[in-house]
Amino acid sequence: MTQTSSHEATAESPNTAEQSTPSRRELNKAATRSSIASAALDLLRSNGPGNFTVEDIAASAGVSRRTFFNYFPSLEAALASVADGFMDHALEQFRLRPAEESILESAQAALMALADPMSVAPMAELFSLTQDNRQLARSELEAWEHCTAQIIDAARSRLGAGISELYLHALAGSVISCGKAAMTVWFIERGPDLSQESLAVLRQHLIDAMGLLGGGFAPPSNAFSTAASASPSVPTTKDRF
Amino acid sequence: MTQTSSHEATAESPNTAEQSTPSRRELNKAATRSSIASAALDLLRSNGPGNFTVEDIAASAGVSRRTFFNYFPSLEAALASVADGFMDHALEQFRLRPAEESILESAQAALMALADPMSVAPMAELFSLTQDNRQLARSELEAWEHCTAQIIDAARSRLGAGISELYLHALAGSVISCGKAAMTVWFIERGPDLSQESLAVLRQHLIDAMGLLGGGFAPPSNAFSTAASASPSVPTTKDRF
DNA sequence: GTGCAAACTTGCACTTAGTGTAAGTATGTG
DNA sequence: CACATACTTACACTAAGTGCAAGTTTGCAC
C-alpha cells in the first residue's frame, strides 16, 4: 500500500542502488509487515469481519499493539494491503504497456493480467469476507480510488501534460469502474470460485466491460453486439487470450 | 442519507397517507437531525477538518453525545448527509426522466439539474473543506458508491430485469465516475467559486464528461471533436440549456 | 569486538469513537 | 387524565488511535 509508507520509519535505502542490498532492517520490517497482514487475514477468515481487534492481530503476529500501529494506521488498512498488492500489480502491468497503445487497450491488458489464480485469489477472498462490513468496504473503495489516481498519473505522463484533465479523470474513473463492475458481477455470480472456468468468466467480464466502455455503452438491446463493432480503437481483444 | 435510516427510531408514519400529517414527533426528529448536521458543518467551517469532536457537535447542537449517535453512526456521516442530500436530489431527477430516454441522456439531464447554486453550494463547500482529510474523503466515496447502487436499481427497473448486470454495473459506475471527474476537475480549476461563470464551467464539464463516455473515450488528439459526433445516442445536449 | 548512533519496539497514559442499558421525559391516543 | 410508545439522556464500558519516553536491535566505524 503506497499510502502507508508514510507510517514507516525507514525513508530510503542508504545505498544509491535501487534494490541491491535489502539490508537486515528492511528485511525485518518487510517480514513484520507481512506477518501482521497475514495474521489479520487469518483472523478475518476464522472470526469473520468485525469479530476481532487490533490487539488480537498484534498478539497473533507476535508484536505489540503499538507496533501494529507503527505499520498500519488502522485495522482495515492491514487488510487492505492485500487489495493494494493486487492493484499495484495491475498498475505495474499498465505502465509496462507500449506508449502507442490506447489507454483502454492498456487497461484491458493490465486487467487481464489479474485474472490468473495467483493474483486474484487473495483479492477474491477479501471480496468475499468483506462484503457485509462497512468499515472494510470503505477501505476497499479507498484502494480503488488510490488506483484511479495512479492511472491518471500514468495516463498523463503517457499522453503528455497537454491533455485535458477532465479527459484523464473521466477515463481513469470509468476504467476503474468497469474493472470494479466486472469483479463485482463476477463475484455475485460465482462467489469465491477460483476454478479455471470461473476465471474465464471473470476474464470475459473484464473484456466485455471494457468493450462496453469503448463502445460508449450503446443501448442495451444490442449492447454486446455493437460494443465490439462500435469501438475501432479497442478491437475486441477477445481473441488475444 | 438512506443508510442512516436504520439508525433512526421511527419506522413508518402511523397514517396510511404518505406525508399528510408529519406529526410533531417527525418534525422534532427532522429538526434535531438537521440541527446536528448544520452544527457539524459549522464546526467544520470554523475549526477545520479533524479539529473538533462529536462531543463538540452535540454540545453545539444542544443535544447529548448519545443522541448524536442515535441520529448518525459517526461524525463523518453527519457531514456526509450534506452530500447525500445533493445526490438524492440528482437521483430524484434521474428517476423523473422519461423511460424511453437513454440512460446516458437521463444521467446527463439529472446532473445538469445540480449545477445550480442552491444545489451545488453545500456540496462544493464540503468538497473544499474535505479535500485533505482521510476520514471525510472516505465518507464521500461511500456517498458516491451509494449513489451508484441507486442508479443501478433505477436503470434496472427502467430497462427490465433481463438486462445484463455487467452492463448495469459498468454503466452506472462510469456515469458516476464521470460526474465525479467533472466535479473534481471543476473544483481543482475553480475552487469553491459559485459564480454563474464558474457554474457554467461545471455544467460544461458535466456535458463534456458524458460526451466522452458516450463517445467511448475516443483517442485524446481529437477527444472533444469526436466525442459529440461519435455518440448518436447523446446528442451533445449542450444546446439544451 | 567495542562503542556509538540511528532505527525499531514496547509499555503506558491519554483522548475519542461507538455501543448497551436503564432510567427519565415528551408525545399521541383513548 | 392515564397509559403506551417514542425519544433523550447519563453512565459505564470496549476498543481505536496517538504521543512519549524508555528499552532493544542493527549498522557502521574504529
Short mmCIF file of C-alpha atoms (C1' of nucleotides) in Angstrom, two decimals, chain A residues 9-10 25 29 32 62-67 70-71, chain C residues 5-15 17-18:
data_model
loop_
_atom_site.label_atom_id
_atom_site.label_comp_id
_atom_site.label_asym_id
_atom_site.label_seq_id
_atom_site.Cartn_x
_atom_site.Cartn_y
_atom_site.Cartn_z
CA ALA A 9 10.18 4.72 9.80
CA THR A 10 12.68 3.99 7.05
CA ARG A 25 16.48 -3.87 8.79
CA LYS A 29 10.42 -4.68 8.50
CA THR A 32 6.93 -7.92 10.26
CA GLY A 62 3.76 -11.60 17.84
CA VAL A 63 4.14 -7.85 18.12
CA SER A 64 2.76 -5.22 20.43
CA ARG A 65 -0.38 -3.28 19.73
CA ARG A 66 1.72 -0.17 19.40
CA THR A 67 3.89 -1.78 16.76
CA ASN A 70 3.56 1.72 13.50
CA TYR A 71 2.92 -0.35 10.41
"C1'" DA C 5 24.22 6.49 16.74
"C1'" DA C 6 20.18 5.66 14.39
"C1'" DA C 7 16.24 2.74 13.71
"C1'" DC C 8 12.87 -0.04 15.70
"C1'" DT C 9 9.83 -1.96 19.52
"C1'" DT C 10 7.36 -1.58 23.52
"C1'" DG C 11 4.61 -0.08 27.63
"C1'" DC C 12 1.99 3.47 29.45
"C1'" DA C 13 -1.12 7.11 29.64
"C1'" DC C 14 -4.46 9.61 27.42
"C1'" DT C 15 -8.34 11.24 24.26
"C1'" DA C 17 -15.35 6.82 18.91
"C1'" DG C 18 -19.01 3.99 19.37
#
